[in-house]
Short mmCIF file of C-alpha atoms in Angstrom, two decimals:
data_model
loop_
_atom_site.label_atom_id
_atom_site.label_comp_id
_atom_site.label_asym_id
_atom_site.label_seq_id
_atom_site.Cartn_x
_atom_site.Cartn_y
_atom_site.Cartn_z
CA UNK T 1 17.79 15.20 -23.57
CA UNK T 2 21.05 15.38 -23.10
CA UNK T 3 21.23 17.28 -19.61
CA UNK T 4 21.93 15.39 -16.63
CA UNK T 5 18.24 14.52 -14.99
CA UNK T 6 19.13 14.21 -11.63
CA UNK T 7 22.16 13.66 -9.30
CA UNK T 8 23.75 10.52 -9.65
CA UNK T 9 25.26 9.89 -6.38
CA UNK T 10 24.42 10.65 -3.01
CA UNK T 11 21.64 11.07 -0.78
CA UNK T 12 19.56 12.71 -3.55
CA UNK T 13 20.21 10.07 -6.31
CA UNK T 14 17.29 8.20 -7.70
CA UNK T 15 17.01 4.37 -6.04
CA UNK T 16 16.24 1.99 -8.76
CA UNK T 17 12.73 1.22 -8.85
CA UNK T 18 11.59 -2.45 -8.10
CA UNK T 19 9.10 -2.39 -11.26
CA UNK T 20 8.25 0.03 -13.65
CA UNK T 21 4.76 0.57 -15.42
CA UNK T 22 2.93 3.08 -17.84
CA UNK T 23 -0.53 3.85 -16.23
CA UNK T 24 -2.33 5.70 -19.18
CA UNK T 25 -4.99 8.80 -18.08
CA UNK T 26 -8.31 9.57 -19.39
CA UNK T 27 -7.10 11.24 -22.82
CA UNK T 28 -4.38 8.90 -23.42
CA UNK T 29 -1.98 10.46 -21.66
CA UNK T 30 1.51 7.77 -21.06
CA UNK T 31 2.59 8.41 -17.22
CA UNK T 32 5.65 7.06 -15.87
CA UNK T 33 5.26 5.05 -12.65
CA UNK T 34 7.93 3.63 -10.38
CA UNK T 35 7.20 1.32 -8.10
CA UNK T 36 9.91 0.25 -4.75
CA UNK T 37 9.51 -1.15 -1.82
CA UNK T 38 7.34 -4.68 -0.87
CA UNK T 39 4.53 -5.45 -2.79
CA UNK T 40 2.38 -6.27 0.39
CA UNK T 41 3.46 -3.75 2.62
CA UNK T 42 1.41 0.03 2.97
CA UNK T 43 1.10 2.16 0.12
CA UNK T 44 2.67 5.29 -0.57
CA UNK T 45 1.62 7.42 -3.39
CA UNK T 46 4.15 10.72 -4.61
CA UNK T 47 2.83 13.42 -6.65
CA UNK T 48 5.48 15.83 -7.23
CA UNK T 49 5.64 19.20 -8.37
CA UNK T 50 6.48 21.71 -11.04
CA UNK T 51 9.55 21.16 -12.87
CA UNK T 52 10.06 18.47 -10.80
CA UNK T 53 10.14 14.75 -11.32
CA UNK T 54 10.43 11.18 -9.37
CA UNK T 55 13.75 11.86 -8.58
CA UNK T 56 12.92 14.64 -6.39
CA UNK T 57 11.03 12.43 -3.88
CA UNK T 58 14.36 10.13 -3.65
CA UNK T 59 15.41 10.53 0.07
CA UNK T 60 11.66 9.49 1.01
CA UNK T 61 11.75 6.40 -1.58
CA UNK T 62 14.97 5.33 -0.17
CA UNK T 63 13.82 5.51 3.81
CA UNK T 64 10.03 4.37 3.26
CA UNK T 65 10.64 1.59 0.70
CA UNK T 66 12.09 -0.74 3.33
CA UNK T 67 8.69 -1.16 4.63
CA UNK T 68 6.07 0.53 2.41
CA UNK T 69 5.23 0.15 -1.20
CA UNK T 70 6.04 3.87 -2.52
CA UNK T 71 4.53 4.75 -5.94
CA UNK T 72 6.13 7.49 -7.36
CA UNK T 73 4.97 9.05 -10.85
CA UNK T 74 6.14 12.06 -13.20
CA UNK T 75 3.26 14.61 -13.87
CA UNK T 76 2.47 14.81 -17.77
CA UNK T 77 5.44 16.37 -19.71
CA UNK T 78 7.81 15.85 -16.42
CA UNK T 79 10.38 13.31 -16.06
CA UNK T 80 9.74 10.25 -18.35
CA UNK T 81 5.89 11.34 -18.75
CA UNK T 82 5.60 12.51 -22.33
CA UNK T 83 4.45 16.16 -22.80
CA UNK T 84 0.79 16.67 -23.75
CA UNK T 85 -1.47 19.31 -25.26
CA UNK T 86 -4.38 19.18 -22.24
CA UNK T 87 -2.69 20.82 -19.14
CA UNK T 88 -5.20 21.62 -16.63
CA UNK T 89 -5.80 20.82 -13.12
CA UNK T 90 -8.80 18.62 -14.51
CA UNK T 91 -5.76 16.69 -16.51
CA UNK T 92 -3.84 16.32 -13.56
CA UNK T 93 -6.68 15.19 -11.43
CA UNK T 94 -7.30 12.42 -14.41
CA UNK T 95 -3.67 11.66 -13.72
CA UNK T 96 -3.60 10.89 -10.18
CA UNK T 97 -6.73 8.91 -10.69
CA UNK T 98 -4.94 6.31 -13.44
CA UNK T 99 -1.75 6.19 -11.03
CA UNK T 100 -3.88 5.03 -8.32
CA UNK T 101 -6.03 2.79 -10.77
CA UNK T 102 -3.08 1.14 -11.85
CA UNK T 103 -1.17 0.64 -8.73
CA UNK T 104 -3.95 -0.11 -5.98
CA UNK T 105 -6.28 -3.57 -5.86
CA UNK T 106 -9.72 -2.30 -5.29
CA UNK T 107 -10.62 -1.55 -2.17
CA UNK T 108 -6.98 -0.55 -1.31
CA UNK T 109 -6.29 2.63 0.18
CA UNK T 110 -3.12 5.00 0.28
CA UNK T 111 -1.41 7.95 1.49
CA UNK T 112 -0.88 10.47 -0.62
CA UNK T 113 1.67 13.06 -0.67
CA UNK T 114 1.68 15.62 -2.81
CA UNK T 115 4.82 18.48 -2.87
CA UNK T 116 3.84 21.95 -4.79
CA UNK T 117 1.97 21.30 -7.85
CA UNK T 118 1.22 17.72 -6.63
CA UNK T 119 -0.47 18.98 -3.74
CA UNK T 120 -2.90 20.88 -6.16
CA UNK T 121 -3.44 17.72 -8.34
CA UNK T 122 -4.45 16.27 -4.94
CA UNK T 123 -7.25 19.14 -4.46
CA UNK T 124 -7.97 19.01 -7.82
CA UNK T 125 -8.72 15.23 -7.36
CA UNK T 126 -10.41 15.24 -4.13
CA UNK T 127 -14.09 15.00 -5.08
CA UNK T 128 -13.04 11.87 -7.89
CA UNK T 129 -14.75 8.91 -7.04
CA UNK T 130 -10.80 6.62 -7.51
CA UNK T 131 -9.25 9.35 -5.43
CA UNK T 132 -12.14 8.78 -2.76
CA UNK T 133 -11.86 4.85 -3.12
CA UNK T 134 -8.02 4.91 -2.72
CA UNK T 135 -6.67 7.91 -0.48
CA UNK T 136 -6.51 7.14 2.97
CA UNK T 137 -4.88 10.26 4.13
CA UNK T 138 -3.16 13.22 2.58
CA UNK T 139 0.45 15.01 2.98
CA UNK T 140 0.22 18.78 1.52
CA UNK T 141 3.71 20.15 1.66
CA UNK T 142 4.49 23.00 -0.17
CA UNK T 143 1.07 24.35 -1.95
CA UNK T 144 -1.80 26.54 -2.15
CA UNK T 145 -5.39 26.10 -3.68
CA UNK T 146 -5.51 29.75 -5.34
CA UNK T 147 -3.59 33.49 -5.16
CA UNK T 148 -0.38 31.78 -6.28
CA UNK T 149 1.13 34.58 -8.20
CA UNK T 150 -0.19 37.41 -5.84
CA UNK T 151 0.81 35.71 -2.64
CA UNK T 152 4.17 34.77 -3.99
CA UNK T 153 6.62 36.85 -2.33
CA UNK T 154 10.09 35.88 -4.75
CA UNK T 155 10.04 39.44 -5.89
CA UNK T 156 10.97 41.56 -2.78
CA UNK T 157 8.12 44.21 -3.21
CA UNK T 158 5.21 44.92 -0.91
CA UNK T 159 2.15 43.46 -2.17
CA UNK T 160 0.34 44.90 -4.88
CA UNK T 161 -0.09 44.98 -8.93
CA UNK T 162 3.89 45.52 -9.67
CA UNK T 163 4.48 42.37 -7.75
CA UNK T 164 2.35 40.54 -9.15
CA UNK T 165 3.63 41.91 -12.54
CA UNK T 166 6.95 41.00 -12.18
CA UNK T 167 6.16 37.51 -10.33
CA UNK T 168 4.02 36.22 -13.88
CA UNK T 169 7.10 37.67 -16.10
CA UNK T 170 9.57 35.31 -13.67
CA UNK T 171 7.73 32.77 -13.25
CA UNK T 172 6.13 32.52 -16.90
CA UNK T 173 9.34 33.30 -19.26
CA UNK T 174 10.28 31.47 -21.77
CA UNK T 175 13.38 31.77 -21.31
CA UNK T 176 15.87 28.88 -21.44
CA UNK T 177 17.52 27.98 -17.84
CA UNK T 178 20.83 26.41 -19.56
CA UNK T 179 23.20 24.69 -17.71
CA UNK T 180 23.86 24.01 -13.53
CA UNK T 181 26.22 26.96 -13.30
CA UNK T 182 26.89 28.52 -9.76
CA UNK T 183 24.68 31.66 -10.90
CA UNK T 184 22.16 29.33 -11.56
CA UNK T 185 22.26 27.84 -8.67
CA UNK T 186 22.33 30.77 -6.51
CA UNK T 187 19.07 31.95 -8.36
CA UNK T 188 17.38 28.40 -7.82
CA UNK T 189 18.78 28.87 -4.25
CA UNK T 190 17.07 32.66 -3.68
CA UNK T 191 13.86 31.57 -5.46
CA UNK T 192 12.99 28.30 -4.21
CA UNK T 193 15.13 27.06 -0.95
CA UNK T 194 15.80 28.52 2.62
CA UNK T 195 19.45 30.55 2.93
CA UNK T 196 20.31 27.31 4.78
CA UNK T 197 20.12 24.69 2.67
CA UNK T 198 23.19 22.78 1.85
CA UNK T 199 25.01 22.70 -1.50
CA UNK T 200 24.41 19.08 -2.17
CA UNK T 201 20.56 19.73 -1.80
CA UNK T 202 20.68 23.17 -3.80
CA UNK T 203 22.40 20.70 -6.64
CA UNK T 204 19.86 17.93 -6.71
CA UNK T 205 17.10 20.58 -6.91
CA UNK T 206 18.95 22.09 -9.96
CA UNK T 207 19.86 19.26 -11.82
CA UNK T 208 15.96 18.38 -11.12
CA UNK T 209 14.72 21.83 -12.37
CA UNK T 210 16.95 22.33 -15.12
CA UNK T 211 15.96 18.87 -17.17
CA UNK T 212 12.35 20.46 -17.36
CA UNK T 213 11.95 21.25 -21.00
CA UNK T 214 11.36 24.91 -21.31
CA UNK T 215 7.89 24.66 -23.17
CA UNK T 216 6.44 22.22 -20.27
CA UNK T 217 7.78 24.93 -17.82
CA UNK T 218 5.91 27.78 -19.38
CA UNK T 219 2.44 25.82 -20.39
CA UNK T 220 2.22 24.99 -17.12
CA UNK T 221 3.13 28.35 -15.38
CA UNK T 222 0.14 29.36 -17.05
CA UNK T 223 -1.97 26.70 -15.09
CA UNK T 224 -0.67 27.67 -12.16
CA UNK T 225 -1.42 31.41 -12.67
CA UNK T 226 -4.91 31.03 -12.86
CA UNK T 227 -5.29 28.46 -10.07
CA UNK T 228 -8.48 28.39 -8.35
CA UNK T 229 -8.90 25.05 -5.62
CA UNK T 230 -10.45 26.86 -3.12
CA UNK T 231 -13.10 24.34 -3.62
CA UNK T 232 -11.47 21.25 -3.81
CA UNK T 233 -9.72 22.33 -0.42
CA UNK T 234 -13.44 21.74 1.13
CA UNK T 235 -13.99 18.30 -0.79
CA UNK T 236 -10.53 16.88 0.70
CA UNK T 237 -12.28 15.26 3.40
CA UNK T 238 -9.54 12.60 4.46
CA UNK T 239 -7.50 12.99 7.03
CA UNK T 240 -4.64 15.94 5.40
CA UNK T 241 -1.49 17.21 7.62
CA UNK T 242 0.27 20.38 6.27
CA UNK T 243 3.57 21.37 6.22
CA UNK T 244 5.61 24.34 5.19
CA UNK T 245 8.74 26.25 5.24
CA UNK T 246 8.86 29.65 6.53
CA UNK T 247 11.67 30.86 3.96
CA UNK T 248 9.02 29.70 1.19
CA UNK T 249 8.67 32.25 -1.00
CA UNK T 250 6.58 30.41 -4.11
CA UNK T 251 4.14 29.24 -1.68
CA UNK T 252 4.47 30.89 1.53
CA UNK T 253 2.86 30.23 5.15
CA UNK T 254 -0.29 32.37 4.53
CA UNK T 255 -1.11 29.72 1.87
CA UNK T 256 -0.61 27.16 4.31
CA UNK T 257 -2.46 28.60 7.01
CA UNK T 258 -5.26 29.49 4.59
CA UNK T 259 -5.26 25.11 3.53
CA UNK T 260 -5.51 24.36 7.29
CA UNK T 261 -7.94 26.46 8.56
CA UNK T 262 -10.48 25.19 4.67
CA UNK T 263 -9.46 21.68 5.32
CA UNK T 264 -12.61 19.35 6.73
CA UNK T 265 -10.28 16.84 8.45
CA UNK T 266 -6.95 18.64 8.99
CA UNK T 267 -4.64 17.17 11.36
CA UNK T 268 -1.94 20.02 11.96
CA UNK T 269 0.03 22.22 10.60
CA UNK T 270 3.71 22.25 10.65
CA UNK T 271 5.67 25.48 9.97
CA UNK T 272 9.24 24.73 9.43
CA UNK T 273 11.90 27.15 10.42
CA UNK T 274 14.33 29.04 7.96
CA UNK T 275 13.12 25.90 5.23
CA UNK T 276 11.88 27.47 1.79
CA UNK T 277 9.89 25.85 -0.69
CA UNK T 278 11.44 22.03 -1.18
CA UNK T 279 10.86 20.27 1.68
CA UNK T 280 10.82 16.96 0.62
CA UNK T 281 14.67 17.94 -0.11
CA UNK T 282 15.43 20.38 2.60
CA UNK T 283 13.36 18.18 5.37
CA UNK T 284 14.05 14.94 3.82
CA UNK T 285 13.57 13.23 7.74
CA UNK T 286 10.50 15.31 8.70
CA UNK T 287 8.13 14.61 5.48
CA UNK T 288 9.24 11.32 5.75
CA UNK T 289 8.42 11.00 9.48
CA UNK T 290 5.23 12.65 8.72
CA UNK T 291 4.05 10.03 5.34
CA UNK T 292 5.50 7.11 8.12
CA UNK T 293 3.12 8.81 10.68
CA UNK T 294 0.00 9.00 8.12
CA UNK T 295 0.50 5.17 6.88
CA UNK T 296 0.42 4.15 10.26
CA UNK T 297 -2.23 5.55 11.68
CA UNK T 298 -4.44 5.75 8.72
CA UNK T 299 -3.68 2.40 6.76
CA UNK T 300 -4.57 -1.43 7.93
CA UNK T 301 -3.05 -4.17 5.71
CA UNK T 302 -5.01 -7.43 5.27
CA UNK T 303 -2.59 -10.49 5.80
CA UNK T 304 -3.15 -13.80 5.64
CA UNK T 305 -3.44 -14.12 9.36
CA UNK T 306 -6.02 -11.32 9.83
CA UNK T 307 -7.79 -12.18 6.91
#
């Protein structure tokens, strides 16, 4: 592809991973996984979501990889990840479980954070026995478990059956999204981030988007449409802190609120003011406070001298 991937300077650019691997998932499905940060240090685990790829997570690699392994992987047909023909939430699930097959010794655990559609490969996960053996605490930012299309509020309708309508057309077309023009940013923008958010972020969300091959975009609206992890909500049984963005239109608070008050083990939920749906982008310092947070409390290295 000849479109621009990410940003290639700034805050938002990609750091260059300290190793690079190919963790393959149950039906042979090639993921790309970056790897930064100290080998020995606390592990970090990124799922991010739709449309997205690594390079969305990049102000979090670049502030936790100074003292925390970070594992950061594209989603099948995202990224580097070659496009496949199983796209499910059982496929993602598989997914997550050969990233943290292929990244953790046994025995080791990690946080995971998940943004969007990575938080719902995290519920989708939750009862596997790898995700069990490995996940020491969970980050949800940005998700639901079901009612995505209903509770979306991008079109600016009351709730009802013409909302919902027009949210599948948007959200499902086919349509090519071209070039990073300023109209396409300013729809990215409306859709997707709080009427605060600064240009530079707005840009590396766009470039982001806008690689996503169209047919990857549309196969996996269609997964998202028919969501239903209401159950896998009540399996996530680790420690799991929420956040959202009150501008959120994709997935907005009542989702959040809905995750909290399911959760078995939730430890808060943090409601971010005038932020919309990327917060790993608009919030870069408070997700990243709150992964820091989880790894510490949650995760005890084995050195040498505690051994």
């Amino acid at each position: 592809m000849s479109r621009l991937l990410h940003v290639d300077s700034g805050p938002y650019a990609p750091p260059a991973p300290a190793r690079e691997l190919t963790a393959v998932s149950a039906d042979g499905a090639r993921l790309h996984v970056e790897i930064h940060g100290p080998d020995s240090a606390p592990a970090v685990v990124l799922a991010h979501g739709w449309t997205c790829s690594t390079a969305f997570w990049a102000a979090q690699i670049r502030e936790l990889a100074a003292d925390h392994r970070v594992i950061a992987y594209d989603q099948r047909g995202h990224g580097r990840s070659p496009a496949s023909p199983a796209c499910s939430t059982d496929a993602l699930a598989d997914d997550l479980e050969a990233v943290l097959t292929a990244t953790l010794t046994p025995g080791e655990r990690a946080v995971v954070a998940g943004h969007s559609m990575g938080g719902m490969t995290v519920m989708a996960a939750s009862g596997r026995a790898a995700f069990r053996a490995h996940t020491a605490a969970v980050l949800l930012c940005s998700t639901g478990s079901s009612q995505l299309v209903a509770a979306s509020t991008v079109v600016p309708l009351r709730p009802g059956r013409l909302r919902t309508w027009l949210t599948r057309r948007i959200l499902g077309s086919r349509a090519p999204l071209g070039p990073v023009t300023p109209l396409a940013r300013r729809i990215l923008k409306y859709g997707t981030m709080g009427p605060g958010s600064a240009p530079h972020m707005v840009e590396a969300c766009a470039r982001i988007v806008h690689a996503c091959p169209r047919k990857v975009r549309h196969t996996w609206s269609n997964v998202l449409d028919l969501l239903d992890l209401d159950h896998g909500v009540r399996e996530l049984d680790v420690p799991t802190a929420v956040v959202v963005g009150t501008a959120d239109r994709l997935t907005p608070p009542v989702q959040a609120r809905a995750l909290a008050a399911a959760l078995p083990h939730c430890l808060g939920l943090t409601e971010l003011p005038g932020i919309g749906h990327m917060t790993p982008v608009e919030a870069p310092e408070l997700v990243g406070a709150k992964i820091r947070e989880l790894a510490g409390a949650h995760i005890h290295v084995v050195t040498e001298e505690s051994a």
